[in-house]
N, CA, C and O of each residue as an XYZ file, in Angstrom:
612
protein
N       5.476    -11.657     20.690
C       4.475    -10.673     20.320
C       3.140    -11.377     20.110
O       3.075    -12.384     19.405
N       2.108    -10.871     20.698
C       0.778    -11.480     20.600
C       0.213    -11.331     19.193
O       0.400    -10.297     18.551
N      -0.482    -12.366     18.714
C      -1.130    -12.240     17.408
C      -2.060    -11.030     17.411
O      -2.803    -10.807     18.366
N      -2.008    -10.271     16.352
C      -2.866     -9.093     16.241
C      -2.302     -7.842     16.878
O      -2.955     -6.799     16.862
N      -1.097     -7.918     17.441
C      -0.519     -6.779     18.146
C      -0.351     -5.550     17.252
O      -0.407     -4.420     17.738
N      -0.149     -5.757     15.973
C       0.078     -4.636     15.059
C      -1.085     -4.414     14.097
O      -0.955     -3.639     13.149
N      -2.211     -5.076     14.320
C      -3.351     -4.939     13.406
C      -3.856     -3.501     13.312
O      -4.109     -3.010     12.211
N      -4.007     -2.818     14.450
C      -4.518     -1.442     14.420
C      -3.565     -0.518     13.666
O      -4.001      0.320     12.876
N      -2.279     -0.671     13.908
C      -1.301      0.157     13.194
C      -1.324     -0.149     11.700
O      -1.196      0.757     10.876
N      -1.488     -1.423     11.349
C      -1.547     -1.772      9.929
C      -2.804     -1.190      9.288
O      -2.772     -0.784      8.126
N      -3.896     -1.146     10.020
C      -5.114     -0.528      9.476
C      -4.886      0.963      9.206
O      -5.417      1.510      8.240
N      -4.104      1.609     10.054
C      -3.745      3.011      9.799
C      -2.874      3.123      8.547
O      -3.043      4.045      7.749
N      -1.956      2.196      8.380
C      -1.122      2.183      7.168
C      -1.986      1.945      5.927
O      -1.726      2.523      4.871
N      -3.001      1.105      6.049
C      -3.927      0.874      4.936
C      -4.711      2.142      4.594
O      -4.991      2.393      3.422
N      -5.065      2.937      5.595
C      -5.729      4.217      5.332
C      -4.791      5.132      4.539
O      -5.215      5.829      3.616
N      -3.529      5.117      4.909
C      -2.535      5.896      4.162
C      -2.429      5.391      2.720
O      -2.350      6.182      1.780
N      -2.427      4.072      2.561
C      -2.315      3.481      1.215
C      -3.454      3.950      0.321
O      -3.247      4.191     -0.868
N      -4.649      4.081      0.877
C      -5.792      4.541      0.088
C      -5.568      5.957     -0.432
O      -6.064      6.305     -1.504
N      -4.834      6.771      0.303
C      -4.539      8.139     -0.135
C      -3.624      8.148     -1.365
O      -3.690      9.068     -2.181
N      -2.781      7.138     -1.497
C      -1.876      7.065     -2.646
C      -2.654      6.901     -3.944
O      -2.248      7.419     -4.984
N      -3.759      6.191     -3.888
C      -4.568      5.966     -5.092
C      -5.063      7.296     -5.641
O      -5.097      7.494     -6.856
N      -5.447      8.211     -4.751
C      -5.917      9.532     -5.185
C      -4.825     10.286     -5.935
O      -5.120     11.112     -6.799
N      -3.574     10.007     -5.609
C      -2.440     10.631     -6.291
C      -2.044      9.864     -7.547
O      -1.091     10.241     -8.230
N      -2.777      8.780     -7.859
C      -2.437      7.967     -9.019
C      -1.230      7.089     -8.791
O      -0.560      6.683     -9.741
N      -0.950      6.795     -7.533
C       0.246      6.019     -7.209
C      -0.118      4.642     -6.664
O      -1.268      4.376     -6.313
N       0.882      3.782     -6.602
C       0.718      2.433     -6.062
C       0.274      2.562     -4.603
O       0.898      3.292     -3.833
N      -0.801      1.860     -4.212
C      -1.348      2.009     -2.862
C      -0.509      1.326     -1.785
O      -0.774      0.192     -1.384
N       0.500      2.046     -1.335
C       1.337      1.593     -0.229
C       1.284      2.678      0.830
O       1.423      3.864      0.528
N       1.081      2.262      2.077
C       1.041      3.201      3.190
C       1.915      2.725      4.327
O       2.208      1.536      4.451
N       2.329      3.670      5.155
C       3.215      3.342      6.274
C       2.947      4.266      7.449
O       2.524      5.409      7.279
N       3.200      3.748      8.642
C       3.190      4.554      9.862
C       4.414      4.175     10.690
O       4.911      3.051     10.617
N       4.885      5.136     11.475
C       5.977      4.894     12.410
C       5.409      5.019     13.813
O       4.737      5.996     14.143
N       5.689      4.012     14.635
C       5.248      3.998     16.031
C       6.429      4.333     16.933
O       7.530      3.820     16.731
N       6.207      5.186     17.921
C       7.266      5.451     18.892
C       7.330      4.280     19.873
O       6.513      3.364     19.783
N       8.280      4.290     20.802
C       8.404      3.153     21.719
C       7.153      2.852     22.544
O       6.978      1.724     23.006
N       6.286      3.838     22.732
C       5.048      3.598     23.481
C       3.927      3.054     22.602
O       2.879      2.653     23.108
N       4.146      3.039     21.275
C       3.142      2.546     20.343
C       2.313      3.638     19.688
O       1.425      3.341     18.888
N       2.588      4.894     20.012
C       1.858      6.018     19.397
C       2.389      6.272     17.983
O       3.584      6.135     17.720
N       1.495      6.638     17.097
C       1.900      6.968     15.728
C       2.551      8.342     15.728
O       1.950      9.329     16.151
N       3.791      8.391     15.246
C       4.531      9.661     15.176
C       4.936     10.001     13.745
O       5.546     11.044     13.509
N       4.610      9.148     12.803
C       4.916      9.426     11.402
C       3.948      8.692     10.501
O       3.529      7.572     10.793
N       3.596      9.341      9.396
C       2.676      8.761      8.419
C       3.197      9.045      7.023
O       3.858     10.054      6.776
N       2.882      8.123      6.111
C       3.250      8.373      4.727
C       2.560      7.410      3.785
O       2.149      6.316      4.173
N       2.442      7.833      2.550
C       1.942      6.977      1.476
C       2.720      7.323      0.218
O       3.302      8.403      0.111
N       2.725      6.402     -0.725
C       3.466      6.640     -1.958
C       3.025      7.945     -2.603
O       1.830      8.213     -2.732
N       4.003      8.756     -3.007
C       3.739     10.041     -3.654
C       4.678     10.267     -4.840
O       4.914     11.407     -5.238
N       5.208      9.194     -5.396
C       6.160      9.345     -6.505
C       5.559     10.103     -7.671
O       6.199     10.983     -8.247
N       4.321      9.760     -8.019
C       3.677     10.414     -9.162
C       3.367     11.877     -8.853
O       3.692     12.759     -9.647
N       2.747     12.139     -7.717
C       2.352     13.501     -7.359
C       3.559     14.406     -7.133
O       3.535     15.578     -7.509
N       4.605     13.873     -6.527
C       5.788     14.676     -6.207
C       6.859     14.626     -7.294
O       7.851     15.352     -7.225
N       6.659     13.772     -8.295
C       7.679     13.581     -9.339
C       9.029     13.284     -8.695
O      10.057     13.861     -9.049
N       8.985     12.353     -7.729
C      10.157     12.053     -6.908
C      10.293     10.540     -6.764
O       9.444      9.897     -6.147
N      11.355      9.969     -7.329
C      11.517      8.512     -7.236
C      11.744      8.005     -5.822
O      11.610      6.807     -5.573
N      12.087      8.890     -4.887
C      12.311      8.457     -3.507
C      11.071      8.624     -2.636
O      11.125      8.330     -1.442
N       9.968      9.081     -3.190
C       8.766      9.364     -2.392
C       7.952      8.103     -2.131
O       6.765      8.029     -2.449
N       8.618      7.117     -1.546
C       7.944      5.887     -1.123
C       7.307      6.130      0.238
O       7.747      6.997      0.993
N       6.277      5.367      0.545
C       5.547      5.514      1.805
C       6.475      5.461      3.015
O       6.358      6.271      3.936
N       7.399      4.500      3.004
C       8.301      4.330      4.148
C       9.182      5.561      4.360
O       9.354      6.021      5.488
N       9.731      6.085      3.280
C      10.621      7.253      3.361
C       9.848      8.448      3.912
O      10.331      9.155      4.797
N       8.645      8.668      3.383
C       7.833      9.802      3.833
C       7.459      9.648      5.299
O       7.518     10.617      6.056
N       7.072      8.435      5.713
C       6.718      8.207      7.115
C       7.929      8.411      8.032
O       7.796      8.993      9.108
N       9.095      7.940      7.617
C      10.300      8.131      8.438
C      10.681      9.602      8.514
O      11.099     10.074      9.571
N      10.544     10.336      7.408
C      10.817     11.781      7.435
C       9.873     12.494      8.385
O      10.289     13.356      9.159
N       8.592     12.129      8.321
C       7.590     12.729      9.206
C       7.937     12.447     10.665
O       7.915     13.354     11.497
N       8.253     11.206     10.971
C       8.605     10.840     12.348
C       9.869     11.556     12.807
O       9.928     12.047     13.934
N      10.861     11.620     11.959
C      12.116     12.289     12.320
C      11.890     13.770     12.594
O      12.470     14.330     13.524
N      11.050     14.399     11.788
C      10.744     15.817     12.002
C      10.028     16.004     13.334
O      10.379     16.890     14.114
N       9.031     15.175     13.590
C       8.279     15.297     14.841
C       9.131     14.977     16.065
O       8.978     15.607     17.111
N      10.026     14.003     15.937
C      10.864     13.589     17.056
C      12.122     14.448     17.180
O      12.849     14.370     18.171
N      12.363     15.267     16.160
C      13.526     16.149     16.096
C      14.840     15.390     16.173
O      15.797     15.823     16.815
N      14.860     14.237     15.496
C      16.084     13.450     15.384
C      15.949     12.484     14.227
O      14.855     12.003     13.930
N      17.059     12.206     13.580
C      17.022     11.218     12.498
C      17.128      9.806     13.039
O      16.842      8.844     12.327
N      17.536      9.672     14.289
C      17.676      8.348     14.902
C      16.332      7.902     15.463
O      15.815      8.494     16.410
N      15.783      6.873     14.881
C      14.479      6.380     15.327
C      14.637      5.084     16.123
O      13.881      4.129     15.945
N      15.638      5.079     17.004
C      15.863      3.943     17.905
C      14.577      3.670     18.679
O      13.902      4.605     19.108
N      14.244      2.426     18.855
C      13.078      2.057     19.638
C      11.758      2.192     18.899
O      10.710      1.831     19.437
N      11.790      2.700     17.688
C      10.571      2.886     16.908
C      10.272      1.646     16.055
O      11.127      0.778     15.875
N       9.072      1.586     15.547
C       8.631      0.489     14.691
C       8.042      1.083     13.423
O       7.214      1.992     13.484
N       8.465      0.574     12.281
C       7.883      0.971     11.005
C       6.880     -0.089     10.594
O       7.208     -1.274     10.534
N       5.662      0.333     10.311
C       4.587     -0.562      9.874
C       4.212     -0.140      8.462
O       3.833      1.009      8.235
N       4.316     -1.065      7.508
C       4.081     -0.731      6.099
C       3.282     -1.845      5.435
O       3.428     -3.016      5.787
N       2.448     -1.484      4.484
C       1.542     -2.448      3.865
C       2.233     -3.391      2.894
O       1.707     -4.468      2.611
N       3.392     -3.020      2.378
C       4.112     -3.840      1.403
C       5.568     -3.996      1.831
O       6.176     -3.054      2.341
N       6.114     -5.168      1.625
C       7.530     -5.422      1.917
C       8.399     -4.331      1.295
O       8.262     -4.053      0.103
N       9.283     -3.710      2.063
C      10.119     -2.635      1.542
C      11.082     -3.079      0.434
O      11.528     -4.225      0.377
N      11.376     -2.117     -0.436
C      12.362     -2.312     -1.508
C      13.768     -2.078     -0.935
O      13.920     -1.796      0.253
N      14.771     -2.196     -1.774
C      16.161     -2.030     -1.331
C      16.424     -0.619     -0.806
O      17.108     -0.449      0.203
N      15.888      0.386     -1.483
C      16.103      1.765     -1.027
C      15.520      1.955      0.372
O      16.177      2.506      1.256
N      14.294      1.500      0.564
C      13.627      1.679      1.855
C      14.278      0.833      2.945
O      14.374      1.266      4.093
N      14.724     -0.370      2.590
C      15.437     -1.209      3.562
C      16.708     -0.501      4.030
O      17.033     -0.525      5.217
N      17.421      0.126      3.105
C      18.612      0.887      3.470
C      18.280      2.054      4.386
O      19.008      2.330      5.339
N      17.180      2.738      4.095
C      16.765      3.867      4.926
C      16.369      3.407      6.329
O      16.629      4.103      7.310
N      15.747      2.248      6.421
C      15.391      1.686      7.731
C      16.661      1.480      8.561
O      16.705      1.827      9.742
N      17.680      0.919      7.937
C      18.949      0.725      8.635
C      19.575      2.063      9.023
O      20.069      2.216     10.141
N      19.557      3.021      8.117
C      20.156      4.330      8.400
C      19.438      5.039      9.543
O      20.070      5.740     10.334
N      18.123      4.863      9.636
C      17.341      5.513     10.689
C      17.436      4.790     12.029
O      16.913      5.266     13.036
N      18.107      3.636     12.034
C      18.278      2.839     13.252
C      16.964      2.258     13.772
O      16.817      2.038     14.974
N      16.013      2.009     12.878
C      14.730      1.429     13.281
C      14.950     -0.053     13.588
O      15.413     -0.793     12.720
N      14.631     -0.493     14.788
C      14.910     -1.878     15.164
C      13.824     -2.894     14.805
O      14.057     -4.101     14.875
N      12.615     -2.404     14.414
C      11.532     -3.348     14.135
C      10.754     -2.886     12.912
O      10.372     -1.722     12.792
N      10.529     -3.835     12.007
C       9.755     -3.608     10.791
C       8.592     -4.578     10.777
O       8.770     -5.775     10.999
N       7.404     -4.063     10.518
C       6.204     -4.874     10.397
C       5.646     -4.602      9.009
O       5.444     -3.444      8.643
N       5.394     -5.656      8.225
C       4.779     -5.404      6.923
C       3.689     -6.414      6.636
O       3.607     -7.471      7.261
N       2.849     -6.058      5.667
C       1.698     -6.887      5.319
C       1.974     -7.825      4.168
O       2.212     -9.014      4.379
N       1.945     -7.309      2.956
C       2.073     -8.131      1.753
C       3.533     -8.286      1.338
O       4.343     -7.374      1.500
N       3.844     -9.448      0.807
C       5.175     -9.704      0.261
C       5.289     -9.090     -1.127
O       4.296     -8.995     -1.849
N       6.491     -8.675     -1.502
C       6.752     -8.130     -2.837
C       7.763     -9.021     -3.531
O       8.972     -8.838     -3.388
N       7.260     -9.982     -4.279
C       8.136    -10.959     -4.946
C       9.018    -10.316     -6.013
O      10.053    -10.876     -6.373
N       8.627     -9.163     -6.517
C       9.383     -8.485     -7.585
C      10.547     -7.647     -7.042
O      11.652     -7.691     -7.583
N      10.295     -6.888     -5.978
C      11.316     -5.945     -5.519
C      11.531     -5.960     -4.012
O      12.211     -5.079     -3.485
N      10.978     -6.927     -3.311
C      11.104     -6.971     -1.858
C      12.536     -7.223     -1.404
O      13.223     -8.104     -1.922
N      12.967     -6.439     -0.434
C      14.347     -6.543      0.052
C      14.427     -6.968      1.512
O      15.428     -6.727      2.187
N      13.352     -7.609      1.994
C      13.306     -8.046      3.384
C      12.922     -9.523      3.446
O      12.263     -9.973      4.383
N      13.351    -10.261      2.429
C      13.098    -11.688      2.450
C      12.654    -12.273      1.129
O      12.972    -13.426      0.839
N      11.930    -11.521      0.317
C      11.443    -12.062     -0.955
C      12.560    -12.185     -1.984
O      12.909    -13.283     -2.418
N      13.101    -11.060     -2.356
C      14.120    -10.993     -3.405
C      15.522    -10.920     -2.790
O      16.447    -11.615     -3.208
N      15.637    -10.075     -1.807
C      16.890     -9.881     -1.078
C      16.588     -9.869      0.406
O      15.428     -9.815      0.817
N      17.637     -9.919      1.203
C      17.500     -9.871      2.662
C      18.482     -8.834      3.177
O      19.593     -9.172      3.587
N      18.076     -7.575      3.157
C      19.014     -6.506      3.505
C      19.026     -6.124      4.975
O      20.093     -5.843      5.520
N      17.880     -6.106      5.629
C      17.849     -5.579      7.001
C      18.373     -6.551      8.050
O      18.614     -6.166      9.194
N      18.547     -7.804      7.663
C      19.105     -8.778      8.608
C      20.454     -9.319      8.132
O      20.940    -10.325      8.650
N      21.042     -8.665      7.167
C      22.345     -9.072      6.644
C      23.424     -8.625      7.633
O      23.540     -7.434      7.924
N      24.191     -9.544      8.136
C      25.222     -9.237      9.142
C      26.210     -8.193      8.643
O      26.782     -7.452      9.442
N      26.416     -8.125      7.338
C      27.354     -7.133      6.782
C      26.847     -5.705      6.960
O      27.631     -4.760      6.872
N      25.559     -5.535      7.205
C      24.982     -4.198      7.395
C      25.308     -3.641      8.780
O      25.175     -2.440      9.018
N      25.727     -4.504      9.678
C      26.095     -4.048     11.013
C      24.925     -3.857     11.956
O      25.107     -3.388     13.080
N      23.740     -4.207     11.521
C      22.555     -4.101     12.373
C      21.607     -5.221     11.980
O      21.690     -5.768     10.880
N      20.728     -5.546     12.873
C      19.723     -6.556     12.576
C      18.368     -6.015     12.988
O      18.158     -5.631     14.139
N      17.458     -5.989     12.039
C      16.123     -5.479     12.278
C      15.192     -6.667     12.503
O      15.213     -7.632     11.740
N      14.384     -6.593     13.541
C      13.359     -7.603     13.758
C      12.295     -7.400     12.685
O      11.812     -6.284     12.493
N      11.929     -8.463     11.991
C      10.932     -8.380     10.926
C       9.729     -9.233     11.303
O       9.859    -10.415     11.622
N       8.565     -8.613     11.259
C       7.298     -9.301     11.479
C       6.523     -9.161     10.175
O       6.073     -8.070      9.825
N       6.371    -10.269      9.464
C       5.776    -10.242      8.129
C       4.374    -10.826      8.118
O       4.008    -11.618      8.986
N       3.598    -10.423      7.126
C       2.291    -11.022      6.899
C       1.172    -10.499      7.778
O       0.138    -11.155      7.899
N       1.344     -9.342      8.395
C       0.283     -8.771      9.231
C      -0.824     -8.242      8.314
O      -0.578     -7.380      7.470
N      -2.032     -8.756      8.483
C      -3.177     -8.417      7.633
C      -2.800     -8.553      6.152
O      -3.134     -7.706      5.323
N      -2.105     -9.628      5.858
C      -1.539     -9.822      4.518
C      -2.584     -9.718      3.403
O      -2.361     -9.017      2.415
N      -3.700    -10.394      3.548
C      -4.728    -10.367      2.494
C      -5.285     -8.960      2.310
O      -5.491     -8.516      1.180
N      -5.529     -8.258      3.413
C      -6.044     -6.889      3.327
C      -5.033     -5.952      2.682
O      -5.419     -5.013      1.985
N      -3.763     -6.191      2.904
C      -2.716     -5.351      2.313
C      -2.507     -5.671      0.833
O      -2.223     -4.778      0.035
N      -2.645     -6.930      0.475
C      -2.440     -7.337     -0.915
C      -3.600     -6.910     -1.817
O      -3.388     -6.610     -2.992
N      -4.819     -6.882     -1.281
C      -6.005     -6.608     -2.105
C      -5.949     -5.288     -2.864
O      -6.211     -5.287     -4.067
N      -5.621     -4.158     -2.224
C      -5.584     -2.909     -2.998
C      -4.482     -2.899     -4.057
O      -4.629     -2.277     -5.109
N      -3.392     -3.583     -3.775
C      -2.306     -3.667     -4.754
C      -2.740     -4.478     -5.965
O      -2.512     -4.075     -7.105
N      -3.365     -5.622     -5.714
C      -3.859     -6.469     -6.804
C      -4.869     -5.711     -7.654
O      -4.803     -5.758     -8.883
N      -5.797     -5.016     -7.016
C      -6.812     -4.250     -7.744
C      -6.177     -3.118     -8.557
O      -6.567     -2.878     -9.699
N      -5.207     -2.428     -7.971
C      -4.532     -1.321     -8.654
C      -3.859     -1.803     -9.934
O      -4.033     -1.207    -10.997
N      -3.092     -2.880     -9.828
C      -2.372     -3.368    -11.003
C      -3.310     -4.023    -12.016
O      -3.021     -4.008    -13.213
N      -4.413     -4.589    -11.569
C      -5.403     -5.134    -12.494
C      -6.016     -4.012    -13.324
O      -6.181     -4.146    -14.536
N      -6.356     -2.891    -12.657
C      -6.912     -1.720    -13.380
C      -5.904     -1.185    -14.406
O      -6.286     -0.768    -15.499
N      -4.650     -1.201    -14.054
C      -3.613     -0.714    -14.983
C      -3.502     -1.600    -16.219
O      -3.268     -1.110    -17.324
N      -3.670     -2.900    -16.028
C      -3.558     -3.842    -17.155
C      -4.793     -3.809    -18.044
O      -4.697     -4.062    -19.245
N      -5.955     -3.499    -17.466
C      -7.216     -3.520    -18.233
C      -7.334     -2.346    -19.184
O      -8.332     -2.225    -19.895
C-alpha cells in the first residue's frame, strides 16, 4: 500500500470526530470504504447523545454501511477510524467480516488491535484482519488530547 493511500479517508473520519465534540463525546470518527474506495458508511461517537454504551464511531459507521449495502457482511470493505478500536469494536469488525482496518492514534488504555490486546489478528478468532496503524497519527491524537485536557481542567 502506498504511503498516504488512506489519508483522504482518514480526513473524512476526522471530520466525523469533530461532530462527536458537539455531542459532548470523545472525538472519534470512522468511515467505511467499499471495495472501490467509496465511502459507504460514516459514524462518530454518540454515547452521550444516544445514552448508548455501544454508540462508538466504528459501530455506527458499520451499521450505516450495512444498511446502505443491504447486508451485514462487509467483505472487501475497509474501516478507517481515528482511534485504535476497543474490544467491543474489534469484535464487531470480525463479525462484519471486514478484512482491513486502518486507524490513526493508538489507545494505550483500551486498544484491542495491538496496544492492550490483539483481537483482530488472533488465530482463535478464525479470521485475520489486515491492520494499517498510525495513519495521520498526530492529527488523530490532537483532538483526543485536547478533549481530555479540557475535561481535566
